[in-house]
Coordinates of C-alpha atoms in Angstrom, one line a residue:
M1 CA -78.8 13.4 55.3
A2 CA -80.8 14.5 58.3
D3 CA -84.6 14.1 58.1
P4 CA -85.3 13.7 54.3
R5 CA -88.6 15.5 54.7
G6 CA -87.5 17.8 57.5
F7 CA -87.6 21.0 55.4
M8 CA -91.1 20.1 54.3
K9 CA -92.4 19.2 57.8
V10 CA -90.7 22.1 59.7
R11 CA -91.0 25.3 57.8
Q12 CA -90.7 27.7 60.7
R13 CA -87.2 29.0 61.6
E14 CA -86.7 29.0 65.4
T15 CA -83.7 30.8 66.6
Q16 CA -82.2 31.0 70.1
P17 CA -84.4 32.9 72.5
R18 CA -83.2 36.1 74.0
R19 CA -83.6 37.1 77.7
P20 CA -86.2 39.8 78.3
V21 CA -84.9 43.3 77.6
P22 CA -85.8 44.7 81.1
V23 CA -83.8 41.9 82.6
R24 CA -80.7 41.7 80.4
I25 CA -79.9 45.4 80.4
M26 CA -79.4 45.2 84.2
D27 CA -76.3 43.0 83.8
W28 CA -73.5 42.1 81.3
K29 CA -74.3 38.4 80.8
E30 CA -75.0 37.0 77.3
V31 CA -78.4 38.0 76.0
Y32 CA -79.2 34.5 74.7
E33 CA -80.8 31.6 76.6
A34 CA -80.1 28.0 75.9
Q35 CA -82.2 26.4 73.1
E36 CA -84.2 23.3 74.0
K37 CA -82.7 20.3 72.4
G38 CA -85.9 19.2 70.7
V39 CA -86.1 22.5 68.9
L40 CA -82.4 22.3 67.9
K41 CA -82.9 18.8 66.5
R42 CA -85.9 19.9 64.4
Q43 CA -84.0 22.9 63.1
A44 CA -81.0 20.8 62.1
G45 CA -83.4 18.4 60.4
R46 CA -84.4 21.1 58.0
C47 CA -81.0 20.8 56.3
M48 CA -81.4 19.2 52.9
D49 CA -77.9 17.9 52.5
C50 CA -77.8 19.5 49.0
G51 CA -76.0 17.8 46.2
I52 CA -74.0 21.1 45.9
P53 CA -74.1 22.6 49.5
F54 CA -73.7 26.3 48.8
C55 CA -73.3 26.9 52.5
H56 CA -69.8 25.6 52.0
Q57 CA -69.2 28.3 49.4
G58 CA -70.7 30.9 51.7
C59 CA -68.4 30.0 54.6
P60 CA -64.7 31.0 54.2
L61 CA -63.8 28.1 56.4
G62 CA -65.6 25.6 54.3
N63 CA -67.4 24.2 57.3
L64 CA -69.0 20.8 56.8
I65 CA -72.4 22.1 57.7
P66 CA -74.7 19.3 56.3
E67 CA -72.6 16.7 58.1
W68 CA -72.9 18.2 61.6
N69 CA -76.5 19.1 61.0
D70 CA -77.1 15.4 60.3
L71 CA -75.2 14.3 63.3
I72 CA -77.2 16.6 65.6
W73 CA -80.5 15.3 64.1
R74 CA -79.3 11.8 64.8
G75 CA -78.4 12.6 68.4
K76 CA -74.6 12.3 68.0
P77 CA -73.2 15.6 69.4
Q78 CA -69.8 14.2 70.2
E79 CA -69.2 13.3 66.5
A80 CA -70.7 16.6 65.5
I81 CA -68.0 18.6 67.4
E82 CA -65.3 16.5 65.7
R83 CA -66.7 17.4 62.3
L84 CA -67.0 21.0 63.3
H85 CA -63.4 21.2 64.6
A86 CA -62.2 19.6 61.4
T87 CA -62.5 23.0 59.7
N88 CA -63.0 25.6 62.5
N89 CA -60.7 26.0 65.5
F90 CA -63.1 28.2 67.4
P91 CA -66.8 27.5 66.6
E92 CA -67.8 28.9 70.0
F93 CA -66.6 32.3 68.7
T94 CA -68.0 32.2 65.2
G95 CA -71.3 30.7 66.5
R96 CA -71.7 33.9 68.6
L97 CA -70.1 36.6 66.5
C98 CA -70.2 35.7 62.9
P99 CA -72.9 37.3 60.7
A100 CA -73.4 33.8 59.1
P101 CA -72.7 34.2 55.4
C102 CA -73.4 30.5 55.3
E103 CA -77.1 31.1 56.0
A104 CA -77.3 33.7 53.3
S105 CA -76.2 31.0 50.8
C106 CA -78.3 28.2 52.2
V107 CA -80.3 26.5 49.4
L108 CA -83.4 26.3 51.5
G109 CA -83.2 30.1 51.8
I110 CA -84.3 30.5 48.2
N111 CA -88.0 30.0 49.1
Q112 CA -88.0 29.3 52.9
P113 CA -86.2 30.8 55.9
A114 CA -82.6 29.4 55.9
V115 CA -81.5 26.7 58.3
T116 CA -80.3 28.0 61.6
I117 CA -76.7 27.0 60.9
K118 CA -75.2 29.5 63.3
Q119 CA -77.4 28.4 66.2
V120 CA -76.6 24.7 65.6
E121 CA -72.9 25.5 65.5
V122 CA -72.7 27.4 68.8
S123 CA -74.9 24.7 70.5
I124 CA -72.5 22.0 69.4
A125 CA -69.6 23.9 70.7
D126 CA -71.1 24.8 74.0
E127 CA -72.3 21.2 74.7
A128 CA -68.8 20.0 73.9
F129 CA -67.2 22.2 76.4
E130 CA -69.8 21.5 79.1
N131 CA -69.2 17.7 78.7
G132 CA -65.4 17.9 78.5
W133 CA -65.2 16.8 74.9
V134 CA -62.8 19.6 73.9
A135 CA -59.5 18.0 74.9
P136 CA -55.9 19.3 74.1
H137 CA -54.3 17.9 71.0
A138 CA -50.6 18.1 71.7
P139 CA -48.2 17.2 68.9
E140 CA -46.7 13.7 68.9
R141 CA -43.2 15.2 68.1
L142 CA -41.6 18.6 67.9
T143 CA -39.9 19.9 64.7
G144 CA -37.4 22.1 66.5
Q145 CA -38.7 25.1 64.5
T146 CA -39.9 28.2 66.4
I147 CA -42.5 30.7 65.4
A148 CA -43.6 34.1 66.8
V149 CA -47.2 35.2 66.3
V150 CA -47.7 38.9 67.0
G151 CA -51.3 39.5 68.0
S152 CA -53.8 37.3 69.8
G153 CA -57.0 37.9 67.9
P154 CA -58.8 35.1 66.0
A155 CA -56.3 35.1 63.2
G156 CA -53.3 34.9 65.5
L157 CA -54.9 32.3 67.7
A158 CA -55.9 30.1 64.8
A159 CA -52.4 30.2 63.2
A160 CA -50.8 29.5 66.6
Q161 CA -53.0 26.5 67.3
Q162 CA -52.5 25.0 63.9
L163 CA -48.7 25.4 64.0
T164 CA -48.4 24.1 67.6
R165 CA -50.3 21.0 66.6
A166 CA -47.9 20.6 63.6
G167 CA -45.1 20.3 66.1
H168 CA -43.6 23.8 66.0
T169 CA -42.8 25.8 69.1
V170 CA -45.1 28.8 69.0
A171 CA -45.1 32.0 71.1
V172 CA -48.0 34.5 70.8
Y173 CA -47.1 38.1 71.7
E174 CA -49.9 40.4 72.9
R175 CA -49.4 44.0 73.9
D176 CA -52.4 43.9 76.3
D177 CA -52.2 42.4 79.7
K178 CA -54.5 39.5 78.7
V179 CA -54.7 37.3 75.6
G180 CA -57.6 37.7 73.1
G181 CA -57.2 41.0 71.3
L182 CA -60.6 42.4 70.4
L183 CA -62.2 39.1 71.4
R184 CA -61.5 40.1 75.0
Y185 CA -61.5 43.9 74.9
G186 CA -63.6 44.8 71.9
I187 CA -66.5 42.4 72.2
P188 CA -68.9 43.2 75.1
D189 CA -69.8 40.4 77.5
F190 CA -73.4 40.5 76.5
K191 CA -72.3 39.1 73.1
M192 CA -69.6 36.7 74.4
E193 CA -68.7 36.2 78.0
K194 CA -65.0 36.0 78.5
E195 CA -65.0 32.6 80.1
V196 CA -65.8 31.3 76.6
L197 CA -62.5 32.7 75.4
D198 CA -60.6 31.5 78.5
H199 CA -61.8 27.9 78.1
R200 CA -60.2 27.8 74.6
L201 CA -57.0 29.4 75.8
E202 CA -56.7 26.7 78.4
Q203 CA -56.8 24.1 75.7
M204 CA -54.2 25.9 73.7
S205 CA -51.9 26.3 76.7
A206 CA -52.2 22.6 77.4
E207 CA -51.2 21.8 73.8
G208 CA -48.0 23.8 74.2
T209 CA -48.8 27.3 72.8
R210 CA -46.9 29.9 74.8
F211 CA -48.4 33.3 75.5
R212 CA -46.4 36.5 76.1
T213 CA -48.6 39.3 77.3
G214 CA -47.8 42.9 78.1
I215 CA -45.2 43.0 75.3
E216 CA -45.6 45.5 72.4
V217 CA -43.5 44.3 69.5
G218 CA -41.7 47.2 68.0
R219 CA -41.3 49.0 71.3
D220 CA -40.6 46.5 74.2
V221 CA -39.0 44.1 71.8
S222 CA -38.0 44.9 68.2
W223 CA -39.2 43.1 65.2
D224 CA -35.5 42.5 64.3
Q225 CA -35.1 40.7 67.6
L226 CA -38.0 38.4 66.9
R227 CA -36.7 37.6 63.4
R228 CA -33.3 36.7 64.9
R229 CA -34.8 34.6 67.7
Y230 CA -37.5 32.8 65.7
D231 CA -37.5 30.9 62.4
A232 CA -40.7 32.6 61.2
V233 CA -42.8 35.5 62.4
I234 CA -46.5 36.1 61.7
I235 CA -48.1 39.5 61.8
A236 CA -51.6 39.2 63.1
T237 CA -52.1 42.6 64.7
G238 CA -55.4 43.3 63.0
A239 CA -56.7 46.5 61.3
T240 CA -56.8 48.7 64.4
V241 CA -56.4 52.2 63.0
P242 CA -59.8 53.8 63.4
R243 CA -61.4 56.0 60.7
D244 CA -61.6 59.6 62.0
L245 CA -64.1 62.4 61.2
P246 CA -62.0 65.6 60.9
I247 CA -64.8 68.2 61.1
P248 CA -65.1 71.3 63.3
G249 CA -65.2 70.5 67.0
R250 CA -63.4 67.2 66.7
D251 CA -61.1 68.1 69.6
L252 CA -64.0 68.7 72.0
Q253 CA -64.1 66.7 75.2
G254 CA -66.7 64.0 74.8
V255 CA -65.8 62.9 71.2
H256 CA -64.2 59.4 71.3
F257 CA -63.4 56.5 69.0
A258 CA -65.8 53.6 69.6
M259 CA -63.1 51.2 70.5
E260 CA -61.7 53.5 73.2
Y261 CA -65.1 53.3 74.9
L262 CA -65.6 49.6 74.4
V263 CA -62.2 48.6 75.7
Q264 CA -62.7 50.6 78.9
A265 CA -66.1 49.2 79.4
N266 CA -64.8 45.6 79.0
R267 CA -62.0 46.2 81.5
A268 CA -64.5 47.6 84.0
V269 CA -66.8 44.6 83.6
A270 CA -63.8 42.3 84.1
G271 CA -63.4 44.0 87.5
E272 CA -60.5 46.2 86.6
T273 CA -60.1 49.8 87.9
V274 CA -60.3 52.1 84.9
P275 CA -59.2 55.7 85.7
D276 CA -61.3 58.4 84.0
Q277 CA -63.6 55.8 82.4
I278 CA -65.9 57.0 79.7
D279 CA -69.3 56.5 81.3
A280 CA -72.6 57.1 79.6
R281 CA -74.7 57.1 82.7
G282 CA -77.3 59.9 82.5
K283 CA -75.8 61.3 79.3
H284 CA -77.1 61.9 75.8
V285 CA -75.1 59.6 73.5
V286 CA -74.8 59.7 69.8
I287 CA -73.1 56.9 67.8
L288 CA -71.9 57.6 64.3
G289 CA -71.9 54.4 62.2
G290 CA -74.5 51.7 61.9
G291 CA -72.4 48.6 62.0
D292 CA -71.7 45.9 64.6
T293 CA -69.3 48.1 66.5
G294 CA -71.9 50.8 66.8
A295 CA -74.4 48.2 68.0
D296 CA -71.9 47.2 70.7
C297 CA -71.6 50.8 71.8
L298 CA -75.4 51.0 71.9
G299 CA -75.8 47.9 74.1
T300 CA -73.0 49.2 76.4
A301 CA -74.6 52.6 76.7
H302 CA -78.0 51.0 77.6
R303 CA -76.3 49.0 80.4
Q304 CA -74.6 52.1 81.7
Q305 CA -78.1 53.8 81.8
A306 CA -77.6 56.5 79.3
A307 CA -80.3 59.2 79.2
S308 CA -80.7 58.6 75.4
V309 CA -78.9 56.9 72.6
T310 CA -79.1 57.9 68.9
T311 CA -77.4 56.0 66.1
L312 CA -76.7 58.0 62.9
A313 CA -75.7 56.5 59.6
I314 CA -74.7 58.6 56.6
G315 CA -76.2 56.2 54.0
K316 CA -79.6 54.8 53.2
Q317 CA -81.4 52.3 55.3
P318 CA -80.6 48.8 53.9
P319 CA -83.6 46.8 52.5
A320 CA -85.3 44.1 54.5
E321 CA -85.2 41.7 51.6
R322 CA -82.4 40.9 49.0
A323 CA -81.8 43.6 46.5
P324 CA -81.7 42.5 42.8
H325 CA -77.9 43.2 42.6
Q326 CA -77.3 40.9 45.6
P327 CA -78.9 37.6 44.5
W328 CA -78.7 34.3 46.2
P329 CA -76.1 32.9 47.1
T330 CA -74.2 36.2 47.7
F331 CA -74.1 37.8 51.2
P332 CA -76.6 40.6 51.0
T333 CA -76.6 43.9 52.9
L334 CA -79.9 43.8 54.9
F335 CA -81.5 45.9 57.6
E336 CA -80.8 44.0 60.8
V337 CA -82.1 44.3 64.3
A338 CA -79.4 43.2 66.7
S339 CA -80.1 42.5 70.3
A340 CA -78.9 46.0 71.2
H341 CA -81.4 47.6 68.9
E342 CA -84.2 45.8 70.6
E343 CA -83.2 47.5 73.9
G344 CA -84.0 51.0 72.8
G345 CA -82.4 54.0 71.1
E346 CA -83.2 55.8 67.9
R347 CA -81.7 54.8 64.5
T348 CA -81.5 57.5 61.8
Y349 CA -80.3 57.1 58.3
L350 CA -79.2 59.6 55.6
A351 CA -77.7 61.7 58.4
S352 CA -74.5 63.6 57.7
T353 CA -72.6 65.0 60.6
V354 CA -71.6 68.7 60.0
E355 CA -70.1 69.9 63.3
F356 CA -69.4 68.9 66.9
V357 CA -70.9 71.8 68.9
G358 CA -69.4 72.6 72.3
E359 CA -69.1 75.1 75.1
N360 CA -65.9 75.8 77.0
G361 CA -64.2 72.9 75.2
V362 CA -66.9 70.4 76.2
L363 CA -69.3 68.7 73.7
K364 CA -72.9 69.9 74.0
A365 CA -74.6 68.9 70.7
L366 CA -74.1 67.5 67.3
K367 CA -75.0 69.5 64.1
V368 CA -76.4 67.1 61.4
A369 CA -78.0 67.5 58.0
E370 CA -79.8 65.2 55.6
T371 CA -77.5 63.3 53.2
E372 CA -77.8 64.0 49.5
F373 CA -76.0 62.3 46.7
V374 CA -74.1 64.5 44.3
D375 CA -72.0 63.0 41.6
G376 CA -71.7 59.8 43.6
K377 CA -70.7 61.6 46.7
R378 CA -72.6 61.7 50.0
L379 CA -72.8 65.4 51.1
P380 CA -74.9 67.3 53.7
K381 CA -77.9 69.0 52.1
A382 CA -77.9 72.7 52.6
G383 CA -80.8 74.1 54.6
T384 CA -81.5 70.8 56.5
E385 CA -79.1 71.4 59.4
R386 CA -80.4 70.7 63.0
E387 CA -78.8 70.0 66.3
I388 CA -79.0 66.9 68.5
P389 CA -78.1 67.1 72.2
A390 CA -75.0 65.1 72.8
D391 CA -72.7 64.7 75.8
L392 CA -70.9 61.8 74.2
V393 CA -70.2 60.9 70.6
F394 CA -68.7 57.6 69.6
L395 CA -67.0 57.3 66.2
S396 CA -67.8 53.9 64.8
L397 CA -66.8 54.5 61.3
G398 CA -64.7 51.4 60.6
F399 CA -60.9 51.0 60.4
T400 CA -58.4 52.1 57.8
G401 CA -55.8 49.4 58.2
A402 CA -53.0 48.0 60.3
E403 CA -50.8 50.2 62.5
P404 CA -47.6 50.8 60.4
A405 CA -45.3 51.8 63.4
G406 CA -42.5 49.4 63.7
I407 CA -43.6 47.2 60.8
T408 CA -42.6 49.8 58.2
E409 CA -39.3 50.8 59.9
Q410 CA -38.1 47.5 61.4
V411 CA -39.6 44.8 59.1
K412 CA -39.4 47.0 56.0
A413 CA -42.7 45.5 55.0
E414 CA -44.6 47.3 52.3
F415 CA -48.2 48.5 52.7
D416 CA -50.8 48.5 49.9
A417 CA -53.1 51.4 48.9
R418 CA -55.7 50.2 51.3
G419 CA -53.5 50.5 54.3
N420 CA -52.9 46.7 54.7
V421 CA -49.5 44.9 55.0
G422 CA -48.6 43.7 51.6
R423 CA -48.1 39.9 51.0
D424 CA -47.7 37.4 48.2
G425 CA -49.7 34.3 47.4
A426 CA -48.2 32.4 50.3
Y427 CA -49.0 35.1 53.0
M428 CA -45.4 36.3 53.1
T429 CA -44.4 39.9 53.1
N430 CA -41.6 41.3 51.0
T431 CA -39.3 40.4 54.0
E432 CA -38.5 36.7 53.9
G433 CA -39.7 34.7 56.9
V434 CA -42.3 37.4 57.9
F435 CA -45.9 36.5 57.2
V436 CA -49.2 38.3 57.7
A437 CA -52.7 37.0 58.3
G438 CA -56.1 38.3 59.1
D439 CA -57.2 41.9 59.1
A440 CA -53.6 43.2 59.1
G441 CA -53.3 41.9 55.5
R442 CA -56.9 41.7 54.5
G443 CA -58.4 44.8 55.9
Q444 CA -61.3 45.0 58.3
S445 CA -63.4 41.9 57.8
L446 CA -65.3 39.1 59.6
I447 CA -64.1 36.9 62.4
V448 CA -64.7 33.8 60.1
W449 CA -62.3 35.3 57.5
A450 CA -59.7 35.9 60.3
I451 CA -59.8 32.3 61.4
A452 CA -59.7 31.1 57.8
E453 CA -56.7 33.2 57.1
G454 CA -54.9 32.2 60.3
R455 CA -55.4 28.5 59.3
A456 CA -54.2 29.1 55.7
C457 CA -51.2 31.2 56.8
A458 CA -50.2 28.5 59.2
A459 CA -50.2 26.0 56.3
A460 CA -48.0 28.4 54.3
V461 CA -45.5 28.8 57.2
D462 CA -45.4 25.1 57.8
E463 CA -44.6 24.4 54.2
W464 CA -42.0 27.2 54.1
L465 CA -40.2 25.8 57.1
T466 CA -40.4 22.1 56.4
G467 CA -40.9 21.8 52.6
S468 CA -44.4 20.3 52.8
T469 CA -47.5 20.6 55.0
R470 CA -50.5 18.5 56.0
L471 CA -52.3 21.6 57.4
P472 CA -55.5 22.7 55.5
A473 CA -55.4 26.0 53.7
P474 CA -59.1 27.1 53.3
V475 CA -58.5 30.4 51.6
A476 CA -55.9 32.2 49.5
P477 CA -54.8 35.8 50.5
T478 CA -56.3 37.1 47.3
D479 CA -59.9 36.1 48.3
R480 CA -61.5 39.3 49.4
A481 CA -65.2 38.6 49.2
I482 CA -67.8 35.9 49.0
S483 CA -67.5 34.7 45.4
V484 CA -70.4 34.1 43.0
L485 CA -70.3 31.0 40.8
P486 CA -69.9 31.9 37.2

């Protein structure tokens, strides 16, 4: 293990420092500063190398967390990245974007602050890239089998890299002009600068994965054409259908889905010209939804110098500590302060949106009321209505499933009641040779689940094509939540 007495000698949890708010809202660079190596070593030394490491259970990828904590404490970062890559294709993504269910199940977290697992992970990955330790792993031989992966988010990229390394010829189809899906156009640069993504894509290209951008499968090329051209097809298009709010005034100018706003902002930050860009400068902004996407809108609006930003959530404010019904080692719902929340804005809970108020077709205000619970339903409480000035409203209410267009008609794939592409225990749809991985089959979820499903789906495809596989399969498609030991 790392330091046998580390958790006794170092009780304080030290996370990566963030740049000062007045400085960071003036640019789009990542909010975090590099952590001093001595601090990182002490934090890694707090890991107890438990007899039963529940952090493995908390992580869908089954990351070998105690092992690379020990290696960092011993000053062996090159060995640490090898252990990290053994289970995770993209630790530089998860170390920045994952909410760290592993830390929620850390045994030390029972009576002390949990080990800074996520911080150790991203530090290992960043140091590895800086020192050139992340080399391409091209296959020794080719199988002659071809696979199309549709979608270049974390699930599609993970599946593609695994299958390429297994010797298959893999082409990734992406309808946008650049590879990455929401990693590129949904995640703001202040959370992950795009050169982080580009470095990994360079490795994948050198390994032999082929990328086909600007091609929308189902329109530019049919699913039937893919099925005829390739031996297997993987649907990894994500759960991209946003949840709407059909109340009076929904059609007013100024009401937008959150992802529409974020995609435009990311393109502008990348130096692209965005016609009629949604710009929050000098405007009163209201964000409906208190999740990560809402926080991304909040940070983006701050950097665009909005006059004010208000975040409304229909439910109760989550507790600061674990609730009794969410005991360790489950992943609890807690009140969190993201970097964007530190930068300003107002957060209001138990707020039900009643109406978008406008004038001459343009949004002017938002009518809201207190939320009350009636027969298990969340409803606006009569007599509590009030108006909030609003020039822009962003709907950050989650996603309802995968886009069915093309998949339903051309693949003949069935969708389940939750709006996800149906699949069996081997990730295959009801159409032979067509598989589905990530949010498209699972529903809106975490990046770590997407990577885990991409790896597992790759193993299933490899076995279907060749009769056996040596690729790891970390999760089954029926796994939908962090399980609790009986």
